[in-house]
Amino acid sequence: NRCSFFHFFRQAEVLKADMTDSKLGPAEVWTSRQALQDLYQKMLVTDLEYALDKKVEQDLGTSVCPVSHCYTK
């Protein structure tokens, strides 16, 4: 339902802000990325249409798994 989606959305915003904190080490950033990925998956399953409207799938690709981090040449 939408209430759950908004709760997940707020949590995702907090995690994204945390990941940009320069005080975090690699382990903490990795943990935050994993939590963010889990939240985005929940958002997509909870309300796919609304998640697509909010461009959750794009944010998943740019925040959780940027090309420079997830792929090697």
Tab-separated table of N, CA and C in Angstrom:
chain	number	residue	atom	x	y	z
A	1	ASN	N	0.831	-1.191	0.000
A	1	ASN	CA	0.000	0.000	0.000
A	1	ASN	C	0.872	1.250	0.000
A	2	ARG	N	0.257	2.381	-0.246
A	2	ARG	CA	1.012	3.638	-0.370
A	2	ARG	C	1.695	4.048	0.932
A	3	CYS	N	1.065	3.746	2.064
A	3	CYS	CA	1.657	4.119	3.351
A	3	CYS	C	3.011	3.426	3.517
A	4	SER	N	3.077	2.143	3.200
A	4	SER	CA	4.333	1.402	3.281
A	4	SER	C	5.345	1.971	2.302
A	5	PHE	N	4.885	2.294	1.097
A	5	PHE	CA	5.779	2.845	0.086
A	5	PHE	C	6.432	4.138	0.590
A	6	PHE	N	5.643	5.036	1.164
A	6	PHE	CA	6.190	6.300	1.642
A	6	PHE	C	7.165	6.087	2.794
A	7	HIS	N	6.881	5.104	3.638
A	7	HIS	CA	7.803	4.772	4.724
A	7	HIS	C	9.139	4.300	4.141
A	8	PHE	N	9.086	3.409	3.154
A	8	PHE	CA	10.301	2.925	2.499
A	8	PHE	C	11.027	4.076	1.806
A	9	PHE	N	10.261	4.964	1.170
A	9	PHE	CA	10.842	6.088	0.448
A	9	PHE	C	11.616	7.011	1.394
A	10	ARG	N	11.035	7.301	2.550
A	10	ARG	CA	11.718	8.150	3.541
A	10	ARG	C	12.993	7.479	4.041
A	11	GLN	N	12.923	6.178	4.312
A	11	GLN	CA	14.107	5.442	4.754
A	11	GLN	C	15.197	5.470	3.681
A	12	ALA	N	14.797	5.350	2.429
A	12	ALA	CA	15.760	5.366	1.324
A	12	ALA	C	16.448	6.723	1.237
A	13	GLU	N	15.707	7.794	1.428
A	13	GLU	CA	16.300	9.129	1.383
A	13	GLU	C	17.342	9.304	2.483
A	14	VAL	N	17.055	8.781	3.668
A	14	VAL	CA	18.012	8.859	4.784
A	14	VAL	C	19.271	8.062	4.448
A	15	LEU	N	19.104	6.866	3.909
A	15	LEU	CA	20.257	6.042	3.554
A	15	LEU	C	21.103	6.702	2.468
A	16	LYS	N	20.458	7.294	1.471
A	16	LYS	CA	21.214	7.981	0.411
A	16	LYS	C	22.028	9.132	0.993
A	17	ALA	N	21.440	9.867	1.913
A	17	ALA	CA	22.164	10.968	2.550
A	17	ALA	C	23.334	10.433	3.371
A	18	ASP	N	23.116	9.333	4.067
A	18	ASP	CA	24.189	8.723	4.857
A	18	ASP	C	25.353	8.283	3.979
A	19	MET	N	25.051	7.772	2.788
A	19	MET	CA	26.097	7.261	1.907
A	19	MET	C	26.997	8.380	1.391
A	20	THR	N	26.523	9.603	1.385
A	20	THR	CA	27.345	10.717	0.921
A	20	THR	C	28.168	11.323	2.055
A	21	ASP	N	27.992	10.811	3.261
A	21	ASP	CA	28.747	11.296	4.414
A	21	ASP	C	30.201	10.847	4.273
A	22	SER	N	31.110	11.800	4.219
A	22	SER	CA	32.517	11.480	4.005
A	22	SER	C	33.154	10.767	5.197
A	23	LYS	N	32.464	10.735	6.320
A	23	LYS	CA	33.009	10.082	7.510
A	23	LYS	C	32.815	8.567	7.482
A	24	LEU	N	31.981	8.086	6.578
A	24	LEU	CA	31.725	6.656	6.509
A	24	LEU	C	32.865	5.932	5.808
A	25	GLY	N	33.199	4.778	6.330
A	25	GLY	CA	34.205	3.945	5.696
A	25	GLY	C	33.562	3.041	4.656
A	26	PRO	N	34.383	2.296	3.925
A	26	PRO	CA	33.865	1.416	2.868
A	26	PRO	C	32.853	0.391	3.380
A	27	ALA	N	33.073	-0.142	4.565
A	27	ALA	CA	32.149	-1.152	5.108
A	27	ALA	C	30.777	-0.546	5.388
A	28	GLU	N	30.762	0.660	5.936
A	28	GLU	CA	29.491	1.314	6.240
A	28	GLU	C	28.752	1.700	4.969
A	29	VAL	N	29.499	2.165	3.957
A	29	VAL	CA	28.864	2.516	2.687
A	29	VAL	C	28.276	1.268	2.045
A	30	TRP	N	29.005	0.158	2.103
A	30	TRP	CA	28.516	-1.100	1.527
A	30	TRP	C	27.236	-1.538	2.241
A	31	THR	N	27.236	-1.452	3.560
A	31	THR	CA	26.050	-1.837	4.337
A	31	THR	C	24.860	-0.948	3.976
A	32	SER	N	25.108	0.347	3.833
A	32	SER	CA	24.034	1.266	3.449
A	32	SER	C	23.519	0.953	2.051
A	33	ARG	N	24.421	0.633	1.123
A	33	ARG	CA	23.992	0.276	-0.235
A	33	ARG	C	23.124	-0.973	-0.231
A	34	GLN	N	23.502	-1.956	0.570
A	34	GLN	CA	22.702	-3.177	0.645
A	34	GLN	C	21.310	-2.890	1.207
A	35	ALA	N	21.255	-2.076	2.254
A	35	ALA	CA	19.965	-1.713	2.852
A	35	ALA	C	19.122	-0.917	1.860
A	36	LEU	N	19.760	-0.014	1.122
A	36	LEU	CA	19.051	0.781	0.131
A	36	LEU	C	18.506	-0.111	-0.988
A	37	GLN	N	19.310	-1.061	-1.418
A	37	GLN	CA	18.852	-1.996	-2.445
A	37	GLN	C	17.637	-2.772	-1.957
A	38	ASP	N	17.664	-3.243	-0.729
A	38	ASP	CA	16.519	-3.968	-0.163
A	38	ASP	C	15.272	-3.091	-0.128
A	39	LEU	N	15.440	-1.835	0.284
A	39	LEU	CA	14.299	-0.915	0.323
A	39	LEU	C	13.726	-0.672	-1.069
A	40	TYR	N	14.602	-0.457	-2.056
A	40	TYR	CA	14.121	-0.224	-3.411
A	40	TYR	C	13.377	-1.432	-3.952
A	41	GLN	N	13.861	-2.607	-3.638
A	41	GLN	CA	13.154	-3.816	-4.082
A	41	GLN	C	11.775	-3.893	-3.434
A	42	LYS	N	11.696	-3.571	-2.153
A	42	LYS	CA	10.402	-3.572	-1.459
A	42	LYS	C	9.462	-2.543	-2.086
A	43	MET	N	10.013	-1.371	-2.429
A	43	MET	CA	9.197	-0.323	-3.033
A	43	MET	C	8.646	-0.781	-4.382
A	44	LEU	N	9.474	-1.424	-5.177
A	44	LEU	CA	9.030	-1.898	-6.486
A	44	LEU	C	7.950	-2.964	-6.360
A	45	VAL	N	8.080	-3.818	-5.362
A	45	VAL	CA	7.093	-4.885	-5.163
A	45	VAL	C	5.808	-4.342	-4.536
A	46	THR	N	5.943	-3.368	-3.645
A	46	THR	CA	4.785	-2.824	-2.941
A	46	THR	C	3.839	-2.077	-3.870
A	47	ASP	N	4.398	-1.226	-4.717
A	47	ASP	CA	3.558	-0.427	-5.611
A	47	ASP	C	4.367	-0.112	-6.866
A	48	LEU	N	4.371	-1.038	-7.793
A	48	LEU	CA	5.205	-0.931	-8.989
A	48	LEU	C	4.897	0.332	-9.780
A	49	GLU	N	3.636	0.610	-10.015
A	49	GLU	CA	3.274	1.778	-10.820
A	49	GLU	C	3.794	3.071	-10.194
A	50	TYR	N	3.576	3.231	-8.903
A	50	TYR	CA	4.027	4.433	-8.228
A	50	TYR	C	5.551	4.481	-8.159
A	51	ALA	N	6.184	3.338	-7.936
A	51	ALA	CA	7.646	3.279	-7.900
A	51	ALA	C	8.233	3.700	-9.245
A	52	LEU	N	7.603	3.270	-10.330
A	52	LEU	CA	8.082	3.672	-11.651
A	52	LEU	C	7.864	5.163	-11.871
A	53	ASP	N	6.755	5.693	-11.373
A	53	ASP	CA	6.512	7.136	-11.463
A	53	ASP	C	7.580	7.929	-10.705
A	54	LYS	N	8.024	7.394	-9.583
A	54	LYS	CA	9.046	8.050	-8.766
A	54	LYS	C	10.458	7.736	-9.245
A	55	LYS	N	10.559	6.962	-10.326
A	55	LYS	CA	11.845	6.605	-10.938
A	55	LYS	C	12.754	5.845	-9.981
A	56	VAL	N	12.147	4.956	-9.200
A	56	VAL	CA	12.898	4.160	-8.234
A	56	VAL	C	13.922	3.272	-8.945
A	57	GLU	N	13.544	2.725	-10.089
A	57	GLU	CA	14.473	1.835	-10.791
A	57	GLU	C	15.703	2.583	-11.264
A	58	GLN	N	15.555	3.857	-11.640
A	58	GLN	CA	16.712	4.658	-12.046
A	58	GLN	C	17.601	4.973	-10.853
A	59	ASP	N	16.970	5.286	-9.735
A	59	ASP	CA	17.731	5.578	-8.531
A	59	ASP	C	18.454	4.328	-8.046
A	60	LEU	N	17.826	3.191	-8.216
A	60	LEU	CA	18.460	1.926	-7.855
A	60	LEU	C	19.759	1.759	-8.635
A	61	GLY	N	19.714	2.087	-9.904
A	61	GLY	CA	20.905	1.951	-10.733
A	61	GLY	C	21.979	2.974	-10.430
A	62	THR	N	21.578	4.190	-10.077
A	62	THR	CA	22.580	5.235	-9.859
A	62	THR	C	23.091	5.297	-8.425
A	63	SER	N	22.247	4.988	-7.455
A	63	SER	CA	22.663	5.089	-6.055
A	63	SER	C	23.243	3.796	-5.508
A	64	VAL	N	22.631	2.694	-5.864
A	64	VAL	CA	23.035	1.410	-5.295
A	64	VAL	C	24.150	0.770	-6.081
A	65	CYS	N	24.056	0.832	-7.380
A	65	CYS	CA	25.025	0.115	-8.202
A	65	CYS	C	25.466	0.975	-9.377
A	66	PRO	N	26.221	2.027	-9.112
A	66	PRO	CA	26.717	2.833	-10.221
A	66	PRO	C	27.619	1.986	-11.123
A	67	VAL	N	27.612	2.278	-12.375
A	67	VAL	CA	28.371	1.488	-13.353
A	67	VAL	C	29.828	1.375	-12.941
A	68	SER	N	30.399	2.447	-12.452
A	68	SER	CA	31.824	2.419	-12.092
A	68	SER	C	32.124	1.477	-10.931
A	69	HIS	N	31.127	1.159	-10.105
A	69	HIS	CA	31.342	0.287	-8.962
A	69	HIS	C	30.964	-1.156	-9.240
A	70	CYS	N	30.033	-1.387	-10.132
A	70	CYS	CA	29.467	-2.733	-10.278
A	70	CYS	C	30.002	-3.505	-11.462
A	71	TYR	N	30.645	-2.838	-12.370
A	71	TYR	CA	31.132	-3.526	-13.548
A	71	TYR	C	32.625	-3.289	-13.704
A	72	THR	N	33.288	-4.304	-14.137
A	72	THR	CA	34.711	-4.151	-14.427
A	72	THR	C	34.926	-4.338	-15.896
A	73	LYS	N	35.975	-3.742	-16.405
A	73	LYS	CA	36.259	-3.842	-17.841
A	73	LYS	C	37.081	-5.071	-18.127
